[in-house]
PDB file of C-alpha atoms in Angstrom:
ATOM      1  CA  MET I   1       6.079  18.354  15.506  1.00  0.00           C
ATOM      2  CA  ILE I   2       8.323  16.502  18.095  1.00  0.00           C
ATOM      3  CA  ALA I   3       8.764  19.800  20.154  1.00  0.00           C
ATOM      4  CA  ALA I   4       4.824  20.357  20.300  1.00  0.00           C
ATOM      5  CA  ILE I   5       4.198  16.735  21.127  1.00  0.00           C
ATOM      6  CA  LEU I   6       6.640  16.875  24.013  1.00  0.00           C
ATOM      7  CA  ARG I   7       5.060  20.165  25.279  1.00  0.00           C
ATOM      8  CA  ARG I   8       1.976  18.696  25.221  1.00  0.00           C
ATOM      9  CA  LEU I   9       2.809  15.554  27.203  1.00  0.00           C
ATOM     10  CA  ARG I  10       4.647  17.886  29.694  1.00  0.00           C
ATOM     11  CA  THR I  11       1.586  19.803  30.596  1.00  0.00           C
ATOM     12  CA  SER I  12      -0.742  16.846  30.672  1.00  0.00           C
ATOM     13  CA  ASP I  13      -2.338  15.184  33.865  1.00  0.00           C
ATOM     14  CA  ALA I  14      -0.169  12.132  32.933  1.00  0.00           C
ATOM     15  CA  ALA I  15       3.116  14.105  33.709  1.00  0.00           C
ATOM     16  CA  THR I  16       2.261  14.315  37.386  1.00  0.00           C
ATOM     17  CA  PHE I  17       2.871  10.492  37.725  1.00  0.00           C
ATOM     18  CA  LEU I  18       6.089  10.442  36.240  1.00  0.00           C
ATOM     19  CA  ALA I  19       9.636  10.602  37.757  1.00  0.00           C
ATOM     20  CA  LYS I  20      11.612  13.907  37.433  1.00  0.00           C
ATOM     21  CA  PHE I  21      14.748  14.297  35.281  1.00  0.00           C
ATOM     22  CA  ASP I  22      16.501  17.738  35.414  1.00  0.00           C
ATOM     23  CA  GLY I  23      13.484  19.143  36.948  1.00  0.00           C
ATOM     24  CA  GLU I  24      10.954  18.075  34.205  1.00  0.00           C
ATOM     25  CA  PRO I  25       8.743  15.110  33.894  1.00  0.00           C
ATOM     26  CA  ALA I  26      10.707  12.080  32.549  1.00  0.00           C
ATOM     27  CA  ILE I  27       9.597  12.272  29.150  1.00  0.00           C
ATOM     28  CA  PHE I  28      12.065  11.491  26.226  1.00  0.00           C
ATOM     29  CA  TYR I  29      12.204  11.232  22.428  1.00  0.00           C
ATOM     30  CA  GLN I  30      13.464   7.815  21.143  1.00  0.00           C
ATOM     31  CA  LYS I  31      15.622   6.822  24.155  1.00  0.00           C
ATOM     32  CA  SER I  32      15.761   7.673  27.870  1.00  0.00           C
ATOM     33  CA  PRO I  33      19.062   8.350  29.440  1.00  0.00           C
ATOM     34  CA  ALA I  34      21.211   6.058  31.290  1.00  0.00           C
ATOM     35  CA  ASP I  35      20.138   5.178  34.842  1.00  0.00           C
ATOM     36  CA  VAL I  36      23.221   6.714  36.351  1.00  0.00           C
ATOM     37  CA  ASP I  37      22.011  10.233  34.782  1.00  0.00           C
ATOM     38  CA  PHE I  38      18.876  10.169  36.970  1.00  0.00           C
ATOM     39  CA  HIS I  39      18.933  11.632  40.349  1.00  0.00           C
ATOM     40  CA  GLY I  40      16.358   9.727  42.315  1.00  0.00           C
ATOM     41  CA  GLU I  41      13.697   7.558  41.125  1.00  0.00           C
ATOM     42  CA  ASN I  42      13.931   6.281  37.431  1.00  0.00           C
ATOM     43  CA  TYR I  43      10.529   5.203  36.961  1.00  0.00           C
ATOM     44  CA  PRO I  44       7.781   5.815  35.664  1.00  0.00           C
ATOM     45  CA  GLN I  45       8.966   7.448  32.491  1.00  0.00           C
ATOM     46  CA  VAL I  46       7.679   8.052  28.916  1.00  0.00           C
ATOM     47  CA  VAL I  47       9.693   7.565  25.681  1.00  0.00           C
ATOM     48  CA  PHE I  48       8.032   8.617  22.481  1.00  0.00           C
ATOM     49  CA  THR I  49       8.909   8.090  18.832  1.00  0.00           C
ATOM     50  CA  VAL I  50       7.602   9.520  15.402  1.00  0.00           C
ATOM     51  CA  ASP I  51       7.532   7.609  12.204  1.00  0.00           C
ATOM     52  CA  LYS I  52       6.445   9.694   9.165  1.00  0.00           C
ATOM     53  CA  PHE I  53       5.832   8.573   5.730  1.00  0.00           C
ATOM     54  CA  SER I  54       4.698  10.187   2.453  1.00  0.00           C
ATOM     55  CA  ASP I  55       0.832  10.382   1.965  1.00  0.00           C
ATOM     56  CA  ALA I  56      -0.350  11.130  -1.765  1.00  0.00           C
ATOM     57  CA  ILE I  57      -3.346  13.247  -0.345  1.00  0.00           C
ATOM     58  CA  ARG I  58      -2.109  15.095   2.749  1.00  0.00           C
ATOM     59  CA  GLY I  59       1.671  15.188   2.287  1.00  0.00           C
ATOM     60  CA  VAL I  60       2.782  13.399   5.504  1.00  0.00           C
ATOM     61  CA  SER I  61       0.994  10.787   7.659  1.00  0.00           C
ATOM     62  CA  GLY I  62       2.835   8.702  10.258  1.00  0.00           C
ATOM     63  CA  LEU I  63       2.667   6.993  13.735  1.00  0.00           C
ATOM     64  CA  LEU I  64       3.474   8.211  17.126  1.00  0.00           C
ATOM     65  CA  THR I  65       4.313   5.626  19.532  1.00  0.00           C
ATOM     66  CA  VAL I  66       4.288   6.490  23.226  1.00  0.00           C
ATOM     67  CA  ASP I  67       5.879   3.673  25.741  1.00  0.00           C
ATOM     68  CA  ILE I  68       5.006   4.234  29.400  1.00  0.00           C
ATOM     69  CA  ILE I  69       7.573   2.582  31.284  1.00  0.00           C
ATOM     70  CA  CYS I  70       7.119   1.581  35.027  1.00  0.00           C
ATOM     71  CA  SER I  71       8.766  -0.545  37.673  1.00  0.00           C
ATOM     72  CA  GLN I  72       7.076  -2.977  39.880  1.00  0.00           C
ATOM     73  CA  ASP I  73       7.570  -0.628  42.801  1.00  0.00           C
ATOM     74  CA  SER I  74       6.276   2.452  41.008  1.00  0.00           C
ATOM     75  CA  THR I  75       2.749   3.539  39.712  1.00  0.00           C
ATOM     76  CA  THR I  76       1.150   1.198  37.094  1.00  0.00           C
ATOM     77  CA  PRO I  77       1.013   2.039  33.601  1.00  0.00           C
ATOM     78  CA  GLU I  78      -2.705   1.822  33.509  1.00  0.00           C
ATOM     79  CA  ILE I  79      -3.224   4.913  35.537  1.00  0.00           C
ATOM     80  CA  ILE I  80      -0.876   6.795  33.366  1.00  0.00           C
ATOM     81  CA  GLU I  81      -2.057   5.583  29.961  1.00  0.00           C
ATOM     82  CA  ARG I  82      -5.747   7.139  30.267  1.00  0.00           C
ATOM     83  CA  PRO I  83      -4.692  10.680  31.110  1.00  0.00           C
ATOM     84  CA  LEU I  84      -2.040  10.520  28.467  1.00  0.00           C
ATOM     85  CA  ARG I  85      -4.168   9.003  25.795  1.00  0.00           C
ATOM     86  CA  GLU I  86      -6.855  11.718  26.468  1.00  0.00           C
ATOM     87  CA  SER I  87      -4.252  14.452  26.415  1.00  0.00           C
ATOM     88  CA  LEU I  88      -3.303  13.424  22.550  1.00  0.00           C
ATOM     89  CA  GLU I  89      -6.339  11.825  21.274  1.00  0.00           C
ATOM     90  CA  GLY I  90      -8.080  14.077  18.719  1.00  0.00           C
ATOM     91  CA  VAL I  91      -5.884  16.896  19.226  1.00  0.00           C
ATOM     92  CA  PHE I  92      -4.656  19.483  16.471  1.00  0.00           C
ATOM     93  CA  PHE I  93      -1.296  20.764  16.524  1.00  0.00           C
ATOM     94  CA  ALA I  94       0.008  23.702  14.838  1.00  0.00           C
ATOM     95  CA  PRO I  95       3.731  23.812  14.963  1.00  0.00           C
ATOM     96  CA  VAL I  96       5.617  26.932  13.969  1.00  0.00           C
ATOM     97  CA  ASP I  97       7.779  24.903  11.630  1.00  0.00           C
ATOM     98  CA  GLY I  98       5.441  22.452   9.732  1.00  0.00           C
ATOM     99  CA  GLU I  99       1.796  21.503   8.767  1.00  0.00           C
ATOM    100  CA  ILE I 100      -1.021  21.498  10.943  1.00  0.00           C
ATOM    101  CA  PHE I 101      -1.454  17.775  12.138  1.00  0.00           C
ATOM    102  CA  LEU I 102      -4.078  15.479  14.044  1.00  0.00           C
ATOM    103  CA  LEU I 103      -3.480  12.528  16.464  1.00  0.00           C
ATOM    104  CA  LYS I 104      -5.910   9.594  16.413  1.00  0.00           C
ATOM    105  CA  TRP I 105      -5.537   6.943  18.899  1.00  0.00           C
ATOM    106  CA  GLN I 106      -5.215   3.494  17.291  1.00  0.00           C
ATOM    107  CA  ARG I 107      -4.361   0.815  20.109  1.00  0.00           C
ATOM    108  CA  THR I 108      -2.788   0.238  23.449  1.00  0.00           C
ATOM    109  CA  ASP I 109      -0.732  -2.847  24.402  1.00  0.00           C
ATOM    110  CA  VAL I 110       0.838  -4.080  27.529  1.00  0.00           C
ATOM    111  CA  PHE I 111       4.451  -5.364  27.838  1.00  0.00           C
ATOM    112  CA  GLN I 112       6.562  -6.732  30.569  1.00  0.00           C
ATOM    113  CA  GLU I 113      10.385  -7.044  30.893  1.00  0.00           C
ATOM    114  CA  PRO I 114      11.898  -9.461  33.396  1.00  0.00           C
ATOM    115  CA  SER I 115      13.861  -8.322  36.362  1.00  0.00           C
ATOM    116  CA  SER I 116      17.277  -9.232  36.850  1.00  0.00           C
ATOM    117  CA  GLU I 117      20.201  -8.389  39.421  1.00  0.00           C
ATOM    118  CA  ARG I 118      20.527  -4.818  38.557  1.00  0.00           C
ATOM    119  CA  THR I 119      17.156  -4.087  37.153  1.00  0.00           C
ATOM    120  CA  PRO I 120      13.637  -4.364  38.594  1.00  0.00           C
ATOM    121  CA  LEU I 121      10.632  -5.894  37.010  1.00  0.00           C
ATOM    122  CA  ILE I 122       9.455  -3.475  34.157  1.00  0.00           C
ATOM    123  CA  ILE I 123       5.904  -3.287  33.159  1.00  0.00           C
ATOM    124  CA  GLY I 124       4.570  -0.932  30.658  1.00  0.00           C
ATOM    125  CA  ALA I 125       2.068  -0.052  27.849  1.00  0.00           C
ATOM    126  CA  THR I 126       2.660   1.051  24.418  1.00  0.00           C
ATOM    127  CA  VAL I 127       0.105   3.470  23.081  1.00  0.00           C
ATOM    128  CA  THR I 128       0.170   4.054  19.310  1.00  0.00           C
ATOM    129  CA  PHE I 129      -1.481   7.101  17.589  1.00  0.00           C
ATOM    130  CA  GLU I 130      -2.077   7.735  13.739  1.00  0.00           C
ATOM    131  CA  ILE I 131      -0.627  10.975  12.801  1.00  0.00           C
ATOM    132  CA  TYR I 132      -2.574  12.914   9.788  1.00  0.00           C
ATOM    133  CA  GLU I 133      -1.251  16.126   8.372  1.00  0.00           C
ATOM    134  CA  PHE I 134      -3.967  18.982   7.190  1.00  0.00           C
ATOM    135  CA  PRO I 135      -2.059  21.287   5.047  1.00  0.00           C
ATOM    136  CA  SER I 136      -3.687  24.473   3.720  1.00  0.00           C
ATOM    137  CA  ALA I 137      -5.688  23.604   0.683  1.00  0.00           C
ATOM    138  CA  GLN I 138      -5.934  27.074  -0.410  1.00  0.00           C
ATOM    139  CA  THR I 139      -4.124  27.853  -3.902  1.00  0.00           C
ATOM    140  CA  CYS I 140      -4.598  30.971  -6.201  1.00  0.00           C
ATOM    141  CA  ASP I 141      -7.529  33.126  -7.118  1.00  0.00           C
ATOM    142  CA  PRO I 142     -10.272  32.282  -7.925  1.00  0.00           C
ATOM    143  CA  ASP I 143     -10.040  29.926  -5.100  1.00  0.00           C
ATOM    144  CA  PRO I 144     -13.197  27.858  -3.788  1.00  0.00           C
ATOM    145  CA  ILE I 145     -11.372  26.632  -0.846  1.00  0.00           C
ATOM    146  CA  GLN I 146     -10.459  30.073   0.246  1.00  0.00           C
ATOM    147  CA  LYS I 147     -14.122  31.297  -0.057  1.00  0.00           C
ATOM    148  CA  LEU I 148     -15.508  28.311   1.894  1.00  0.00           C
ATOM    149  CA  ASN I 149     -12.918  28.932   4.741  1.00  0.00           C
ATOM    150  CA  LEU I 150     -13.666  32.579   4.880  1.00  0.00           C
ATOM    151  CA  TRP I 151     -17.512  31.763   5.018  1.00  0.00           C
ATOM    152  CA  ALA I 152     -17.198  29.009   7.591  1.00  0.00           C
ATOM    153  CA  SER I 153     -15.187  31.251   9.877  1.00  0.00           C
ATOM    154  CA  THR I 154     -18.316  33.630   9.962  1.00  0.00           C
ATOM    155  CA  TRP I 155     -20.938  31.033   9.691  1.00  0.00           C
ATOM    156  CA  ASP I 156     -20.634  29.914  13.319  1.00  0.00           C
ATOM    157  CA  THR I 157     -17.893  31.735  15.291  1.00  0.00           C
ATOM    158  CA  ASN I 158     -17.787  28.756  17.705  1.00  0.00           C
ATOM    159  CA  ALA I 159     -16.073  26.410  15.086  1.00  0.00           C
ATOM    160  CA  VAL I 160     -12.377  26.407  14.109  1.00  0.00           C
ATOM    161  CA  THR I 161     -11.574  26.492  10.611  1.00  0.00           C
ATOM    162  CA  ILE I 162      -8.451  24.405  10.005  1.00  0.00           C
ATOM    163  CA  GLY I 163      -6.228  26.389   7.863  1.00  0.00           C
ATOM    164  CA  LEU I 164      -7.553  29.889   8.687  1.00  0.00           C
ATOM    165  CA  SER I 165      -8.572  30.153  12.425  1.00  0.00           C
ATOM    166  CA  ASP I 166      -5.608  30.776  14.831  1.00  0.00           C
ATOM    167  CA  PHE I 167      -6.067  28.418  17.835  1.00  0.00           C
ATOM    168  CA  GLY I 168      -2.549  28.576  19.205  1.00  0.00           C
ATOM    169  CA  GLU I 169      -0.396  25.391  19.348  1.00  0.00           C
ATOM    170  CA  THR I 170      -2.950  22.894  20.043  1.00  0.00           C
ATOM    171  CA  PHE I 171      -6.728  22.518  19.846  1.00  0.00           C
ATOM    172  CA  LYS I 172      -9.206  19.584  20.808  1.00  0.00           C
ATOM    173  CA  PRO I 173     -12.473  19.856  19.175  1.00  0.00           C
ATOM    174  CA  SER I 174     -15.433  19.390  21.276  1.00  0.00           C
ATOM    175  CA  ARG I 175     -19.446  19.400  20.999  1.00  0.00           C
ATOM    176  CA  THR I 176     -19.597  23.213  21.267  1.00  0.00           C
ATOM    177  CA  ARG I 177     -16.420  23.959  19.550  1.00  0.00           C
ATOM    178  CA  PRO I 178     -15.727  21.829  16.495  1.00  0.00           C
ATOM    179  CA  ALA I 179     -13.099  21.753  13.914  1.00  0.00           C
ATOM    180  CA  ILE I 180     -13.941  22.235  10.233  1.00  0.00           C
ATOM    181  CA  TYR I 181     -11.470  21.449   7.414  1.00  0.00           C
ATOM    182  CA  PHE I 182     -12.135  21.888   3.474  1.00  0.00           C
ATOM    183  CA  ASP I 183     -10.156  20.273   0.754  1.00  0.00           C
ATOM    184  CA  ALA I 184     -10.427  19.963  -2.827  1.00  0.00           C
ATOM    185  CA  GLN I 185     -10.602  16.341  -4.208  1.00  0.00           C
ATOM    186  CA  ARG I 186     -10.638  17.206  -7.901  1.00  0.00           C
ATOM    187  CA  ILE I 187     -11.144  20.171 -10.489  1.00  0.00           C
ATOM    188  CA  ARG I 188     -12.539  19.340 -14.070  1.00  0.00           C
ATOM    189  CA  LEU I 189     -12.974  21.450 -16.942  1.00  0.00           C
ATOM    190  CA  SER I 190     -16.774  21.593 -17.982  1.00  0.00           C
ATOM    191  CA  SER I 191     -16.668  23.932 -20.996  1.00  0.00           C
ATOM    192  CA  GLN I 192     -15.003  27.168 -22.081  1.00  0.00           C
ATOM    193  CA  THR I 193     -15.775  30.247 -24.182  1.00  0.00           C
ATOM    194  CA  ALA I 194     -13.593  32.829 -25.754  1.00  0.00           C
ATOM    195  CA  ALA I 195     -13.579  34.944 -22.473  1.00  0.00           C
ATOM    196  CA  ALA I 196     -13.523  32.056 -19.665  1.00  0.00           C
ATOM    197  CA  VAL I 197     -13.206  28.474 -18.707  1.00  0.00           C
ATOM    198  CA  PHE I 198     -15.962  26.861 -16.531  1.00  0.00           C
ATOM    199  CA  LEU I 199     -14.844  24.367 -14.059  1.00  0.00           C
ATOM    200  CA  THR I 200     -16.250  21.769 -11.551  1.00  0.00           C
ATOM    201  CA  ILE I 201     -14.815  21.245  -8.226  1.00  0.00           C
ATOM    202  CA  THR I 202     -15.422  18.403  -5.837  1.00  0.00           C
ATOM    203  CA  VAL I 203     -14.816  19.435  -2.271  1.00  0.00           C
ATOM    204  CA  ASN I 204     -14.816  17.204   0.802  1.00  0.00           C
ATOM    205  CA  ALA I 205     -15.876  18.785   4.088  1.00  0.00           C
ATOM    206  CA  HIS I 206     -14.664  17.243   7.314  1.00  0.00           C
ATOM    207  CA  ILE I 207     -16.131  17.754  10.903  1.00  0.00           C
ATOM    208  CA  PHE I 208     -14.306  16.948  14.115  1.00  0.00           C
ATOM    209  CA  ALA I 209     -15.972  16.957  17.491  1.00  0.00           C
ATOM    210  CA  ASP I 210     -15.736  14.756  20.384  1.00  0.00           C
ATOM    211  CA  SER I 211     -18.608  12.403  19.987  1.00  0.00           C
ATOM    212  CA  ILE I 212     -20.429  10.972  16.988  1.00  0.00           C
ATOM    213  CA  SER I 213     -23.809  12.760  17.963  1.00  0.00           C
ATOM    214  CA  ALA I 214     -21.949  16.149  18.028  1.00  0.00           C
ATOM    215  CA  ARG I 215     -20.379  15.197  14.682  1.00  0.00           C
ATOM    216  CA  ARG I 216     -23.765  14.375  13.197  1.00  0.00           C
ATOM    217  CA  GLU I 217     -25.464  17.472  14.623  1.00  0.00           C
ATOM    218  CA  TRP I 218     -22.517  20.035  13.078  1.00  0.00           C
ATOM    219  CA  LEU I 219     -22.723  17.946   9.665  1.00  0.00           C
ATOM    220  CA  SER I 220     -26.360  18.421   9.300  1.00  0.00           C
ATOM    221  CA  ALA I 221     -26.245  22.144  10.327  1.00  0.00           C
ATOM    222  CA  LEU I 222     -23.293  22.682   7.915  1.00  0.00           C
ATOM    223  CA  ASN I 223     -24.930  20.920   5.162  1.00  0.00           C
ATOM    224  CA  LEU I 224     -28.249  22.790   5.311  1.00  0.00           C
ATOM    225  CA  ALA I 225     -26.395  26.271   5.743  1.00  0.00           C
ATOM    226  CA  ILE I 226     -24.489  25.575   2.509  1.00  0.00           C
ATOM    227  CA  LEU I 227     -27.649  24.344   0.606  1.00  0.00           C
ATOM    228  CA  ARG I 228     -29.502  27.466   1.771  1.00  0.00           C
ATOM    229  CA  ARG I 229     -26.487  29.880   0.490  1.00  0.00           C
ATOM    230  CA  SER I 230     -26.176  27.735  -2.613  1.00  0.00           C
ATOM    231  CA  THR I 231     -24.081  30.579  -4.396  1.00  0.00           C
ATOM    232  CA  PHE I 232     -20.879  32.016  -3.026  1.00  0.00           C
ATOM    233  CA  LEU I 233     -18.965  34.954  -4.533  1.00  0.00           C
ATOM    234  CA  LEU I 234     -15.291  34.496  -5.131  1.00  0.00           C
ATOM    235  CA  GLU I 235     -12.425  36.948  -4.545  1.00  0.00           C
ATOM    236  CA  ASP I 236     -12.998  38.239  -8.262  1.00  0.00           C
ATOM    237  CA  SER I 237     -16.732  38.675  -7.746  1.00  0.00           C
ATOM    238  CA  SER I 238     -17.485  35.648  -9.908  1.00  0.00           C
ATOM    239  CA  PRO I 239     -20.379  33.147  -8.531  1.00  0.00           C
ATOM    240  CA  MET I 240     -19.570  29.649  -7.383  1.00  0.00           C
ATOM    241  CA  ARG I 241     -22.895  27.647  -7.627  1.00  0.00           C
ATOM    242  CA  LEU I 242     -23.657  24.498  -5.530  1.00  0.00           C
ATOM    243  CA  THR I 243     -24.597  21.761  -8.112  1.00  0.00           C
ATOM    244  CA  ALA I 244     -24.621  18.572  -5.624  1.00  0.00           C
ATOM    245  CA  SER I 245     -24.196  17.670  -2.085  1.00  0.00           C
ATOM    246  CA  GLU I 246     -23.966  14.415  -0.419  1.00  0.00           C
ATOM    247  CA  LEU I 247     -23.623  13.888   3.262  1.00  0.00           C
ATOM    248  CA  ASN I 248     -22.483  10.328   4.293  1.00  0.00           C
ATOM    249  CA  PHE I 249     -22.645   9.556   7.983  1.00  0.00           C
ATOM    250  CA  GLU I 250     -20.690   6.508   7.501  1.00  0.00           C
ATOM    251  CA  ALA I 251     -17.717   8.234   6.531  1.00  0.00           C
ATOM    252  CA  THR I 252     -14.997   9.007   8.962  1.00  0.00           C
ATOM    253  CA  GLU I 253     -13.813  12.549   9.914  1.00  0.00           C
ATOM    254  CA  ILE I 254     -10.634  11.822   8.099  1.00  0.00           C
ATOM    255  CA  GLN I 255     -12.189  10.753   4.925  1.00  0.00           C
ATOM    256  CA  GLY I 256     -14.569  13.714   4.895  1.00  0.00           C
ATOM    257  CA  GLN I 257     -18.253  13.128   5.500  1.00  0.00           C
ATOM    258  CA  LEU I 258     -19.694  15.933   3.337  1.00  0.00           C
ATOM    259  CA  GLN I 259     -18.965  15.926  -0.430  1.00  0.00           C
ATOM    260  CA  LEU I 260     -19.837  19.235  -2.279  1.00  0.00           C
ATOM    261  CA  THR I 261     -19.811  19.831  -5.989  1.00  0.00           C
ATOM    262  CA  PHE I 262     -19.631  23.467  -7.283  1.00  0.00           C
ATOM    263  CA  GLU I 263     -19.382  25.154 -10.796  1.00  0.00           C
ATOM    264  CA  PHE I 264     -17.248  28.337 -11.179  1.00  0.00           C
ATOM    265  CA  ALA I 265     -15.612  30.316 -14.017  1.00  0.00           C
ATOM    266  CA  ALA I 266     -11.893  31.564 -14.412  1.00  0.00           C
ATOM    267  CA  GLN I 267     -11.594  34.446 -16.679  1.00  0.00           C
ATOM    268  CA  LYS I 268      -9.196  34.143 -19.668  1.00  0.00           C
ATOM    269  CA  PHE I 269      -6.419  36.918 -19.705  1.00  0.00           C
ATOM    270  CA  ILE I 270      -5.743  36.653 -23.529  1.00  0.00           C
ATOM    271  CA  PRO I 271      -7.902  39.821 -25.001  1.00  0.00           C
ATOM    272  CA  TYR I 272     -10.104  38.557 -27.706  1.00  0.00           C
ATOM    273  CA  THR I 273     -11.692  40.552 -30.466  1.00  0.00           C
ATOM    274  CA  HIS I 274     -13.846  39.193 -33.190  1.00  0.00           C
ATOM    275  CA  PRO I 275     -12.130  40.150 -36.633  1.00  0.00           C
ATOM    276  CA  LEU I 276     -13.809  42.478 -38.827  1.00  0.00           C
ATOM    277  CA  THR I 277     -15.697  40.948 -41.793  1.00  0.00           C
ATOM    278  CA  LYS I 278     -15.551  42.871 -45.161  1.00  0.00           C
ATOM    279  CA  ILE I 279     -19.089  43.152 -46.418  1.00  0.00           C
ATOM    280  CA  SER I 280     -19.771  44.312 -49.845  1.00  0.00           C
ATOM    281  CA  ILE I 281     -22.854  46.474 -50.359  1.00  0.00           C
ATOM    282  CA  GLY I 282     -24.354  46.858 -53.854  1.00  0.00           C
ATOM    283  CA  GLY I 283     -23.302  45.346 -56.941  1.00  0.00           C
TER     284      GLY I 283
END
């Protein structure tokens, strides 16, 4: 996660305003080097930290804090803040050693540190992002999420299906290329027979794009496409039937704007044969 964020920052437009350290933009994790380690100008520079905590639904969530540190004689933090925020806001990351995660801008605060005999006046801005992980929701056959992921990847090839599509290390959804994520909220036993169990699953569909209007357009299109399809064949060729659909435009993309309910069956593996009954014929 940290390495992926660092690479994104180093290739952003904001990096062009920063001082250099060992030939790279002055971007550091947790703490910047001592002033004597710099060769030339020390400012502007960026220091970021990641605080992660457990989330009952998505495994890990957290906060990314990015400090833009400038001196009174260097570029002002306002000039750096906008391209830096745009380079991270709404971006999905797919690190090699972790789950896919998304950054959402939360707030920006300015700060100022007084000058002294050895240090100039320091001015800066702290940009805070929320971190949300989107782990794969696929489990085992018969798997409704696996089927929905496969279907979404062919429904519109412009859309990126989180957990299935390969988008490299980073991806920022847009109006023409949104991101779709399906996750199961609950699975309930409806009924059972000697041969199978019948289950009801509630699925949340999340649409990510770069504007409210784009999200609404893609949500409506996705909802209608699922309603028209209605029945999906799972990997074992058993049907999964749509029984309910609710599109909530007031929900955020993190919550999931489209809630779907399906019914499907799982075959029992215990062979069952009705026992023979002895019938007496005659007197």
